[in-house]
Coordinates of C-alpha atoms in Angstrom, one line a residue:
Chain A
M1 CA -11.9 -28.8 3.0
K2 CA -12.6 -28.4 6.7
P3 CA -10.7 -25.5 8.2
K4 CA -10.5 -27.4 11.5
R5 CA -8.3 -30.1 10.1
L6 CA -5.8 -27.5 8.9
L7 CA -5.5 -25.9 12.3
P8 CA -2.6 -27.9 13.9
L9 CA -0.4 -27.7 10.8
S10 CA -1.2 -24.0 10.4
T11 CA -0.5 -23.2 14.0
L12 CA 2.7 -25.1 14.0
W13 CA 3.9 -23.5 10.8
M14 CA 3.1 -20.0 11.9
A15 CA 4.7 -20.6 15.3
L16 CA 7.9 -21.8 13.7
V17 CA 8.1 -18.8 11.4
Y18 CA 7.4 -16.4 14.4
L19 CA 10.1 -18.3 16.3
F20 CA 12.5 -17.8 13.4
L21 CA 11.6 -14.1 13.3
Y22 CA 11.9 -13.4 17.0
L23 CA 14.5 -15.8 18.3
P24 CA 17.5 -13.6 17.3
I25 CA 15.8 -10.5 18.8
V26 CA 15.2 -12.2 22.1
V27 CA 18.7 -13.7 22.3
L28 CA 20.1 -10.2 21.5
V29 CA 18.2 -8.6 24.4
V30 CA 19.2 -11.4 26.8
Y31 CA 22.9 -11.2 25.8
S32 CA 22.9 -7.5 26.2
F33 CA 22.8 -8.2 30.0
N34 CA 25.5 -10.8 29.8
D35 CA 28.4 -10.2 32.3
S36 CA 31.1 -11.9 30.3
R37 CA 33.7 -10.8 27.7
M38 CA 32.9 -13.8 25.7
V39 CA 29.6 -12.7 24.3
T40 CA 28.1 -16.2 23.8
L41 CA 29.2 -17.6 27.2
W42 CA 26.7 -16.7 30.0
G43 CA 28.4 -15.0 32.9
G44 CA 25.4 -13.7 34.9
W45 CA 23.4 -10.5 34.7
T46 CA 24.9 -7.0 34.4
L47 CA 24.2 -3.5 33.2
R48 CA 27.9 -2.9 32.6
W49 CA 27.6 -2.9 28.7
Y50 CA 24.8 -0.3 28.9
A51 CA 27.0 2.0 31.0
E52 CA 29.9 1.5 28.6
T53 CA 27.8 2.1 25.5
M54 CA 26.4 5.3 27.1
H55 CA 29.9 6.6 27.5
D56 CA 31.2 5.5 24.0
E57 CA 32.0 8.8 22.2
A58 CA 32.0 7.2 18.7
V59 CA 28.5 5.7 19.3
L60 CA 27.1 9.0 20.8
S61 CA 28.4 11.3 18.1
S62 CA 27.3 9.0 15.3
L63 CA 23.9 8.5 16.9
W64 CA 23.4 12.3 17.0
L65 CA 24.2 12.6 13.3
S66 CA 21.9 9.7 12.5
L67 CA 19.0 11.3 14.4
K68 CA 19.5 14.6 12.6
V69 CA 19.6 12.9 9.2
A70 CA 16.6 10.7 10.0
L71 CA 14.6 13.7 11.2
V72 CA 15.2 15.8 8.0
T73 CA 14.9 12.7 5.7
A74 CA 11.6 11.6 7.1
S75 CA 10.1 15.1 6.8
A76 CA 11.4 15.7 3.3
S77 CA 10.3 12.2 2.3
I78 CA 6.7 12.6 3.3
V79 CA 6.4 16.0 1.5
L80 CA 7.9 14.6 -1.8
G81 CA 6.1 11.3 -1.3
T82 CA 2.7 13.1 -0.9
F83 CA 3.3 15.1 -4.1
A84 CA 4.3 12.0 -6.0
A85 CA 1.4 9.9 -4.6
F86 CA -1.0 12.7 -5.3
A87 CA 0.1 13.1 -8.8
L88 CA -0.1 9.4 -9.5
T89 CA -3.5 8.9 -8.0
R90 CA -5.4 12.1 -8.8
Y91 CA -4.2 13.1 -12.2
Q92 CA -5.4 10.8 -14.9
R93 CA -2.8 11.5 -17.5
F94 CA 0.3 13.6 -17.6
W95 CA 3.6 13.7 -19.4
G96 CA 6.0 11.2 -17.7
K97 CA 3.5 9.5 -15.5
G98 CA 4.9 6.0 -16.3
L99 CA 8.4 7.4 -15.7
L100 CA 7.4 8.7 -12.3
N101 CA 5.9 5.4 -11.4
L102 CA 9.1 3.7 -12.5
F103 CA 11.2 6.2 -10.5
I104 CA 9.2 5.3 -7.4
N105 CA 9.5 1.6 -7.9
I106 CA 13.3 1.5 -8.6
P107 CA 14.6 2.4 -5.1
L108 CA 12.2 -0.2 -3.6
V109 CA 14.1 -3.1 -5.3
M110 CA 17.4 -1.8 -6.6
P111 CA 20.3 -3.1 -4.5
T112 CA 21.5 -0.3 -2.3
V113 CA 25.1 -0.7 -3.4
V114 CA 24.0 0.4 -6.9
I115 CA 22.2 3.5 -5.7
A116 CA 25.1 4.3 -3.3
L117 CA 27.8 4.1 -5.9
A118 CA 25.8 6.1 -8.5
L119 CA 25.1 8.8 -6.0
L120 CA 28.6 9.0 -4.8
L121 CA 30.0 9.4 -8.3
F122 CA 27.3 12.0 -9.0
F123 CA 28.3 14.0 -6.0
V124 CA 32.0 13.8 -6.8
T125 CA 31.2 15.0 -10.4
V126 CA 29.0 17.9 -9.1
Q127 CA 31.7 18.8 -6.6
D128 CA 34.3 19.0 -9.4
V129 CA 32.2 21.5 -11.3
L130 CA 30.6 23.5 -8.5
G131 CA 32.9 23.0 -5.5
F132 CA 29.9 21.8 -3.6
P133 CA 28.7 19.7 -1.8
Q134 CA 31.2 18.2 0.7
K135 CA 30.5 14.7 1.7
G136 CA 28.7 14.7 5.0
F137 CA 25.3 15.6 6.4
F138 CA 23.9 16.9 3.1
T139 CA 25.0 14.1 0.9
I140 CA 23.8 11.5 3.4
F141 CA 20.5 13.3 3.6
I142 CA 20.0 13.3 -0.1
G143 CA 20.9 9.6 -0.4
H144 CA 18.5 8.6 2.4
T145 CA 15.7 10.7 1.0
M146 CA 16.3 9.2 -2.4
M147 CA 15.4 5.8 -0.9
C148 CA 12.7 6.9 1.5
V149 CA 10.5 9.0 -0.9
S150 CA 9.5 5.7 -2.6
Y151 CA 8.4 4.1 0.6
A152 CA 6.5 7.2 1.7
A153 CA 4.9 7.4 -1.7
V154 CA 3.7 3.8 -1.6
V155 CA 2.2 4.2 1.9
I156 CA 0.5 7.5 1.1
Q157 CA -0.6 6.2 -2.4
S158 CA -2.5 3.3 -1.0
R159 CA -4.3 5.6 1.5
L160 CA -5.1 8.1 -1.3
K161 CA -6.6 5.3 -3.4
E162 CA -8.9 4.0 -0.8
M163 CA -10.1 7.3 0.6
D164 CA -13.6 8.4 -0.5
R165 CA -13.1 10.8 -3.3
S166 CA -16.7 12.1 -3.3
V167 CA -15.8 14.3 -0.3
E168 CA -13.1 16.0 -2.3
E169 CA -15.5 16.4 -5.2
A170 CA -18.2 17.8 -2.9
A171 CA -15.8 20.4 -1.6
M172 CA -14.9 21.4 -5.2
D173 CA -18.6 21.7 -6.1
L174 CA -19.1 23.9 -3.1
G175 CA -16.5 26.3 -4.6
A176 CA -13.3 25.3 -2.7
R177 CA -10.1 25.9 -4.6
P178 CA -7.8 22.9 -5.3
L179 CA -5.4 24.0 -2.7
Q180 CA -8.2 24.5 -0.1
V181 CA -9.5 21.0 -1.0
F182 CA -6.1 19.6 -0.5
M183 CA -5.4 21.3 2.8
L184 CA -8.9 21.0 4.3
V185 CA -10.1 17.7 3.0
T186 CA -7.3 15.5 1.6
L187 CA -4.6 16.2 4.1
P188 CA -6.7 15.5 7.2
A189 CA -8.0 12.3 5.6
I190 CA -4.5 11.0 4.9
S191 CA -3.0 12.3 8.1
Q192 CA -2.6 8.8 9.6
A193 CA -0.8 7.6 6.5
L194 CA 1.5 10.6 6.8
V195 CA 2.3 9.7 10.4
S196 CA 3.1 6.1 9.5
A197 CA 5.1 7.1 6.4
W198 CA 7.1 9.5 8.6
L199 CA 7.8 6.9 11.2
L200 CA 8.7 4.3 8.5
T201 CA 11.1 6.6 6.7
F202 CA 12.5 7.8 10.0
S203 CA 13.4 4.2 11.0
L204 CA 14.6 3.3 7.5
S205 CA 17.0 6.3 7.5
L206 CA 18.2 5.5 11.1
D207 CA 19.0 2.0 9.9
E208 CA 20.5 2.6 6.5
V209 CA 24.1 1.5 6.3
V210 CA 25.3 1.1 2.7
I211 CA 24.3 4.5 1.3
S212 CA 25.7 6.1 4.5
A213 CA 29.0 4.3 4.2
F214 CA 29.5 5.6 0.6
L215 CA 28.3 9.2 1.2
S216 CA 29.6 9.9 4.7
G217 CA 32.8 12.0 4.9
P218 CA 35.7 12.0 7.3
G219 CA 34.4 12.8 10.9
S220 CA 30.8 12.4 9.9
T221 CA 29.6 8.8 10.2
T222 CA 26.2 7.5 11.1
L223 CA 25.5 5.0 13.8
P224 CA 24.9 2.0 11.5
V225 CA 28.2 2.6 9.8
V226 CA 29.9 2.5 13.2
I227 CA 28.0 -0.7 14.1
F228 CA 28.7 -2.3 10.8
S229 CA 32.5 -1.7 11.0
R230 CA 32.5 -3.3 14.5
A231 CA 30.1 -6.2 13.6
R232 CA 32.5 -7.2 10.7
L233 CA 35.2 -7.8 13.3
G234 CA 33.1 -10.2 15.3
L235 CA 30.8 -10.3 18.3
N236 CA 30.6 -7.1 20.3
P237 CA 28.6 -6.6 23.5
E238 CA 27.9 -3.0 22.8
I239 CA 26.1 -3.9 19.5
N240 CA 23.8 -6.2 21.6
V241 CA 23.1 -3.2 23.8
I242 CA 22.2 -0.9 21.0
G243 CA 20.0 -3.5 19.4
A244 CA 18.3 -4.2 22.7
V245 CA 17.6 -0.5 23.1
T246 CA 16.0 -0.3 19.7
V247 CA 13.8 -3.2 20.7
Y248 CA 12.7 -1.4 23.9
L249 CA 11.9 1.8 21.9
V250 CA 9.8 -0.2 19.4
I251 CA 7.9 -1.9 22.3
V252 CA 7.2 1.5 23.9
A253 CA 6.1 2.9 20.6
V254 CA 3.8 0.0 19.9
V255 CA 2.2 0.1 23.3
A256 CA 1.8 3.9 23.1
S257 CA 0.3 3.8 19.6
S258 CA -2.2 1.1 20.5
L259 CA -3.3 3.0 23.6
W260 CA -3.7 6.1 21.6
M261 CA -5.7 4.3 18.9
A262 CA -8.0 2.7 21.5
R263 CA -8.5 6.2 23.1
R264 CA -9.3 7.8 19.8
E265 CA -11.7 4.9 19.0
R266 CA -13.5 5.5 22.3
R267 CA -13.7 9.2 21.8
R268 CA -15.1 8.7 18.3
A269 CA -17.8 6.4 19.6
Q270 CA -18.7 8.9 22.3
E271 CA -18.9 11.8 19.8
S272 CA -21.1 9.9 17.5
A273 CA -23.3 8.8 20.4
A274 CA -23.6 12.5 21.5
A275 CA -24.4 13.6 18.0
Y276 CA -27.0 11.0 17.7
R277 CA -28.6 12.0 21.0
Q278 CA -28.6 15.7 19.9
E279 CA -30.2 14.7 16.7
M280 CA -32.9 12.8 18.5
E281 CA -33.6 15.7 20.9
L282 CA -33.9 18.1 18.0
Q283 CA -36.3 15.8 16.2
T284 CA -38.5 15.2 19.3
G285 CA -38.3 18.9 20.3
A286 CA -39.6 20.0 16.9
Chain B
M1 CA -11.3 5.0 -12.2
E2 CA -13.0 7.2 -14.6
D3 CA -13.2 10.9 -14.1
V4 CA -16.9 11.7 -14.3
Q5 CA -17.4 15.3 -13.3
P6 CA -19.5 18.2 -14.4
P7 CA -17.8 20.4 -17.0
E8 CA -17.4 23.4 -14.6
V9 CA -15.3 21.3 -12.3
H10 CA -13.0 20.5 -15.2
R11 CA -12.8 24.1 -16.1
R12 CA -11.9 25.0 -12.6
R13 CA -9.2 22.3 -12.5
R14 CA -7.7 23.6 -15.7
F15 CA -7.6 27.1 -14.3
F16 CA -5.4 25.9 -11.5
N17 CA -3.0 24.2 -13.8
R18 CA -0.1 25.8 -12.0
G19 CA -0.7 23.9 -8.8
R20 CA -1.0 20.7 -10.8
L21 CA 2.3 21.4 -12.6
A22 CA 4.1 22.0 -9.2
V23 CA 2.7 18.7 -7.8
I24 CA 3.9 16.8 -10.8
A25 CA 7.2 18.7 -11.4
L26 CA 8.6 18.6 -7.8
P27 CA 8.9 14.8 -7.4
Q28 CA 9.7 14.4 -11.1
L29 CA 12.6 16.8 -10.9
W30 CA 13.8 15.3 -7.7
F31 CA 14.1 11.8 -9.3
V32 CA 15.7 13.2 -12.5
A33 CA 18.3 15.0 -10.4
F34 CA 19.1 12.3 -7.8
L35 CA 18.2 9.1 -9.6
L36 CA 18.5 9.5 -13.3
A37 CA 21.5 11.8 -13.4
P38 CA 23.5 9.6 -11.0
F39 CA 22.9 6.6 -13.2
L40 CA 24.0 8.5 -16.3
I41 CA 27.2 9.5 -14.5
L42 CA 27.7 6.0 -13.4
L43 CA 27.5 4.9 -17.0
K44 CA 29.7 7.8 -18.1
I45 CA 32.5 6.9 -15.6
S46 CA 32.4 3.2 -16.6
L47 CA 33.2 4.3 -20.1
S48 CA 35.8 7.0 -19.3
A49 CA 39.5 6.9 -19.4
S50 CA 41.5 8.2 -16.5
N51 CA 43.3 11.4 -17.2
E52 CA 47.1 11.7 -17.1
L53 CA 47.2 12.7 -13.4
G54 CA 45.2 9.6 -12.4
V55 CA 42.7 11.8 -10.6
G56 CA 39.4 12.4 -12.4
F57 CA 38.5 11.3 -15.9
E58 CA 38.9 12.4 -19.5
P59 CA 35.7 13.9 -20.8
L60 CA 33.7 11.5 -23.1
A61 CA 33.2 14.2 -25.7
S62 CA 35.4 17.1 -26.6
F63 CA 35.8 19.7 -29.4
Q64 CA 39.2 19.7 -31.1
D65 CA 39.7 21.8 -34.3
E66 CA 36.0 22.1 -34.6
V67 CA 35.6 18.4 -34.7
L68 CA 33.5 16.6 -32.1
H69 CA 35.5 13.8 -30.6
I70 CA 33.7 11.1 -28.7
Q71 CA 35.9 8.7 -26.8
L72 CA 34.4 5.6 -25.2
R73 CA 36.7 3.3 -23.2
F74 CA 35.3 -0.2 -22.9
S75 CA 38.4 -1.4 -21.1
A76 CA 36.6 -1.6 -17.7
F77 CA 34.0 -3.9 -19.3
S78 CA 36.5 -6.0 -21.3
A79 CA 38.4 -6.5 -18.0
L80 CA 35.2 -8.1 -16.6
L81 CA 35.1 -10.5 -19.5
R82 CA 38.8 -11.4 -19.3
D83 CA 38.8 -12.4 -15.7
Q84 CA 36.6 -15.4 -15.1
L85 CA 36.2 -14.5 -11.5
Y86 CA 33.6 -11.9 -12.4
L87 CA 31.6 -14.2 -14.5
L88 CA 31.6 -16.8 -11.6
T89 CA 30.6 -14.1 -9.1
Y90 CA 27.7 -12.9 -11.2
L91 CA 26.5 -16.5 -11.6
S92 CA 26.9 -17.3 -7.9
S93 CA 25.1 -14.0 -6.9
I94 CA 22.2 -14.9 -9.1
G95 CA 22.2 -18.5 -7.9
Y96 CA 22.1 -17.5 -4.2
A97 CA 19.4 -14.9 -5.0
L98 CA 17.3 -17.6 -6.7
L99 CA 17.8 -19.9 -3.7
T100 CA 16.8 -17.2 -1.3
T101 CA 13.7 -16.4 -3.3
L102 CA 12.7 -20.1 -3.4
L103 CA 13.2 -20.6 0.3
C104 CA 11.3 -17.4 1.1
L105 CA 8.4 -18.6 -1.1
V106 CA 8.3 -22.1 0.3
I107 CA 8.4 -20.9 3.9
G108 CA 6.4 -17.7 3.3
Y109 CA 3.5 -18.9 1.1
P110 CA 2.0 -21.4 3.6
F111 CA 2.5 -18.7 6.3
A112 CA 0.7 -16.0 4.3
Y113 CA -2.0 -18.5 3.5
F114 CA -2.6 -19.4 7.1
L115 CA -2.4 -15.8 8.1
A116 CA -5.1 -14.9 5.5
R117 CA -7.3 -17.7 6.8
S118 CA -6.8 -16.9 10.5
S119 CA -9.8 -15.6 12.4
P120 CA -10.4 -11.9 11.7
G121 CA -10.1 -11.1 15.5
V122 CA -6.4 -12.1 15.8
R123 CA -5.4 -11.3 12.2
P124 CA -4.3 -7.7 12.8
A125 CA -2.2 -8.7 15.7
L126 CA -0.6 -11.6 13.7
L127 CA 0.1 -9.3 10.8
M128 CA 1.5 -6.7 13.2
L129 CA 3.9 -9.3 14.5
V130 CA 5.3 -9.8 11.0
M131 CA 5.8 -6.1 10.5
L132 CA 7.3 -5.4 13.9
P133 CA 10.8 -6.6 13.3
F134 CA 10.9 -4.1 10.4
W135 CA 10.9 -1.3 12.9
T136 CA 14.0 -2.6 14.7
S137 CA 17.4 -2.4 13.0
F138 CA 17.9 -4.7 10.0
L139 CA 21.6 -4.5 10.5
I140 CA 21.5 -5.5 14.1
R141 CA 19.0 -8.3 13.5
I142 CA 21.3 -9.8 10.9
Y143 CA 24.2 -9.3 13.4
A144 CA 22.1 -11.1 16.0
W145 CA 22.4 -14.4 14.1
K146 CA 26.1 -14.3 14.9
N147 CA 25.1 -14.8 18.6
L148 CA 23.1 -17.8 17.6
L149 CA 25.2 -19.5 15.0
D150 CA 28.6 -19.0 16.6
I151 CA 30.7 -22.1 17.4
N152 CA 29.8 -21.5 21.1
G153 CA 26.4 -20.0 20.1
L154 CA 23.0 -20.8 21.4
V155 CA 22.1 -23.3 18.6
N156 CA 25.2 -25.4 19.2
Q157 CA 24.7 -25.2 23.0
F158 CA 21.1 -26.4 22.5
L159 CA 22.0 -29.2 20.2
L160 CA 24.8 -30.4 22.5
W161 CA 22.5 -30.2 25.5
A162 CA 19.8 -32.2 23.7
G163 CA 22.4 -34.8 22.8
I164 CA 21.8 -34.5 19.0
I165 CA 25.4 -33.7 18.3
D166 CA 28.6 -34.5 20.2
T167 CA 30.9 -31.8 18.9
P168 CA 29.8 -28.2 18.0
L169 CA 28.9 -27.7 14.4
R170 CA 30.7 -25.0 12.4
M171 CA 27.8 -22.9 11.1
M172 CA 29.1 -19.3 10.9
F173 CA 30.7 -18.2 7.6
T174 CA 29.1 -21.0 5.6
T175 CA 26.5 -21.2 2.9
F176 CA 24.1 -22.2 5.7
S177 CA 24.6 -19.1 7.8
F178 CA 24.5 -16.9 4.6
M179 CA 21.1 -18.4 3.6
V180 CA 19.7 -18.2 7.1
G181 CA 20.5 -14.5 7.1
M182 CA 19.2 -13.9 3.6
V183 CA 15.9 -15.6 4.3
Y184 CA 15.6 -13.9 7.6
G185 CA 16.2 -10.5 6.1
Y186 CA 14.0 -10.9 3.1
I187 CA 11.0 -13.1 4.1
P188 CA 8.8 -10.2 5.2
F189 CA 9.0 -8.8 1.7
M190 CA 7.6 -12.1 0.4
I191 CA 5.0 -12.5 3.1
L192 CA 3.3 -9.1 2.8
P193 CA 2.4 -9.1 -1.0
L194 CA 1.4 -12.7 -0.8
Y195 CA -0.9 -11.9 2.2
A196 CA -2.3 -8.9 0.3
T197 CA -3.5 -11.1 -2.6
L198 CA -4.5 -14.2 -0.5
V199 CA -6.6 -12.2 1.9
K200 CA -8.8 -11.0 -1.0
L201 CA -9.3 -14.6 -2.2
D202 CA -13.0 -15.4 -2.1
G203 CA -13.5 -18.4 0.2
R204 CA -16.6 -19.4 -1.8
L205 CA -14.4 -20.3 -4.7
L206 CA -12.6 -22.9 -2.6
E207 CA -16.0 -24.3 -1.4
A208 CA -17.2 -24.5 -4.9
A209 CA -14.1 -26.4 -6.0
A210 CA -14.6 -28.8 -3.1
D211 CA -18.3 -29.2 -4.0
L212 CA -17.3 -30.0 -7.5
G213 CA -15.1 -32.9 -6.2
A214 CA -11.6 -31.4 -6.1
T215 CA -9.3 -32.6 -3.5
P216 CA -7.8 -30.0 -1.2
L217 CA -4.4 -30.3 -2.9
K218 CA -6.1 -29.9 -6.4
T219 CA -8.0 -26.9 -5.2
F220 CA -4.8 -25.4 -3.9
W221 CA -3.0 -25.8 -7.2
L222 CA -5.9 -25.0 -9.5
V223 CA -7.6 -22.2 -7.6
T224 CA -5.5 -20.7 -4.8
V225 CA -2.1 -20.5 -6.5
P226 CA -3.3 -19.1 -9.9
L227 CA -5.4 -16.5 -8.0
S228 CA -2.4 -15.3 -6.0
R229 CA -0.1 -15.1 -9.0
A230 CA 0.3 -11.3 -8.7
G231 CA 1.4 -11.7 -5.1
I232 CA 3.8 -14.5 -5.9
I233 CA 5.4 -12.5 -8.7
A234 CA 5.7 -9.3 -6.8
G235 CA 7.0 -11.0 -3.6
S236 CA 9.5 -13.0 -5.6
L237 CA 10.9 -10.0 -7.4
L238 CA 10.9 -7.9 -4.2
V239 CA 13.2 -10.6 -2.8
F240 CA 15.2 -11.6 -5.8
I241 CA 16.3 -8.2 -7.2
P242 CA 17.8 -6.7 -4.1
A243 CA 19.2 -10.1 -3.1
V244 CA 21.4 -10.2 -6.2
G245 CA 23.4 -7.1 -5.0
E246 CA 23.0 -7.6 -1.2
Y247 CA 26.2 -6.6 0.6
V248 CA 25.5 -6.4 4.3
I249 CA 24.3 -10.0 4.9
P250 CA 27.2 -11.8 3.0
E251 CA 29.7 -9.5 4.7
L252 CA 28.4 -10.3 8.1
L253 CA 27.4 -13.9 7.8
A254 CA 29.1 -15.5 4.7
G255 CA 32.7 -16.5 4.6
P256 CA 35.1 -15.2 1.8
S257 CA 34.4 -18.4 -0.2
V258 CA 30.9 -17.1 -1.0
L259 CA 31.3 -15.1 -4.2
N260 CA 29.0 -12.1 -4.1
I261 CA 28.8 -9.2 -6.6
G262 CA 28.0 -6.6 -4.0
R263 CA 31.2 -7.4 -2.1
V264 CA 33.3 -7.4 -5.3
M265 CA 32.0 -4.0 -6.3
W266 CA 32.6 -2.7 -2.7
N267 CA 36.2 -4.0 -2.8
E268 CA 36.9 -2.6 -6.3
F269 CA 35.8 0.8 -5.0
F270 CA 37.1 1.0 -1.5
L271 CA 40.2 -1.3 -1.6
N272 CA 41.4 -1.1 -5.2
L273 CA 40.1 2.4 -5.7
D274 CA 39.3 1.4 -9.3
W275 CA 36.3 3.6 -10.0
Q276 CA 35.8 2.7 -13.6
R277 CA 35.9 -1.0 -12.8
A278 CA 33.5 -0.6 -9.9
A279 CA 31.1 1.4 -12.1
A280 CA 31.3 -1.3 -14.9
V281 CA 30.6 -4.1 -12.3
T282 CA 27.6 -2.1 -11.2
I283 CA 26.3 -1.4 -14.7
V284 CA 26.5 -5.1 -15.6
M285 CA 24.6 -5.9 -12.4
V286 CA 21.9 -3.4 -13.3
L287 CA 21.6 -4.9 -16.8
L288 CA 21.2 -8.4 -15.3
I289 CA 18.2 -7.2 -13.1
L290 CA 16.7 -4.9 -15.7
V291 CA 14.1 -7.4 -16.9
P292 CA 13.0 -8.4 -13.4
I293 CA 12.7 -4.7 -12.5
A294 CA 10.5 -4.1 -15.6
I295 CA 8.3 -7.0 -14.6
F296 CA 8.2 -5.8 -11.0
N297 CA 7.2 -2.3 -12.2
R298 CA 4.1 -3.9 -13.9
Y299 CA 3.1 -6.2 -11.0
Q300 CA 3.7 -3.6 -8.3
T301 CA 0.9 -1.6 -9.7
K302 CA -1.4 -4.6 -9.8
V303 CA -0.7 -5.6 -6.2
M304 CA -1.2 -2.0 -5.1
E305 CA -4.6 -2.1 -6.8
A306 CA -5.4 -5.5 -5.2
A307 CA -4.3 -4.2 -1.8
S308 CA -6.5 -1.1 -1.9

């Protein structure tokens, strides 16, 4: 099988899939500038909808709640996710290991309506007994973290598995306590995975709609719930604007992270070159 | 991986058992409190009778005259059996989920294959392009198809302009728009595990098959596909299981004629305020996907191992 003969078909197939993936996003961004009440009819360029969205009280207050929830959710998720991932990768056998593995896999596939209803009924029952918690920030946070811990655990687990364990063992042999090993060796080694897990869970939480709809109380709704209730009614220029803004943010984040990675790569190369020079000087000097 | 360490390391580890206990107990307790307990309560409420006031539920078990009474009400479940609409809805949800999985596999497998065979220089960028839409809002990306599939939408405008059709097609709120949305929403979950197994595939095996006289098609069926089995299974389940109970996509893109169990459950809960029925609908849904979840739990571990 000559790879060259495959090339046209493979390029075509991939181009079509990418077109499928990106066409709606591009159209969304273009229509967010559309100066027409009829969303799909082109009426020239405008920033009108951006201005209207920026002054939409319902959008702003729900966005604020969404950001707060996402911030707390992402932080809690990487802590719990690291614990779970560490337990699963570093401890050979413990009581309930299979169960913990199952617990982590369930939220990855279980339809969100199932988790949302179960959590709502749970909170209602707990509230009957304890008079706490009220539906709102706290319940949404628990629901989101429930989902996000699994994603964080998967991301961190794959990093923990591939990292070189002999460094941890060397630190132990040199007398470091387990906590020291974890803080000084393991944590720095998985820091990049922690950052990507944090960002992933942050964006998942910011986007979660079904769990939020079940667990939000009167006067405390997240942005996706507001968007969803409007989107059900039909096309809406403000949704195009919000979508377009998320696209801009993602583009900025991608550019920034690739610049940051390139810089770090360069610095690492410089450092190792400097270390090599020093080594050479020491050897020739001695 | 075997734990081969000198005995003193083992002793030191034992000594710090408390840390180990905390690391295990914290996530374990979290899941017991907020995953297991909610499911048990879901089950309990599906079996409860409403109390006389109509708010809250009678307890399942109670002590009366030193006798333990256990009262299970199966009325919510028998109601599901009596009304044929529920049976049809379950069947249609599973049918649409299967169709979604099949479409994702047919479109996603060649894509993942070509991605894994692309030159290593561009591969990270191509892979990144698959992941990138993940970072924007899922909800808004699904909504965006309304812009495209509307009767005055871009697809119709294009087809009219190209002279392929004379009158605009009605695409929104049909099975077509529903399936476009489902495939669009779920295809990354198919592509990524497939890619993870296909990229590990040893190219020399394909050469060996070719040298031994196998046609490319034969090599594909006899070598490539069997070796990517774990990815096919994990990807298919990652699409199929959540697709059964999907709510957002049918609500935004499918008309009311598309029977969907997620929507039925939502309506029982929010419109009919029938909590027991909503809980029963959900329990049956969970029972239907229990076997796929068990298989997924097995293969997820395998793919994780393959990917690392």
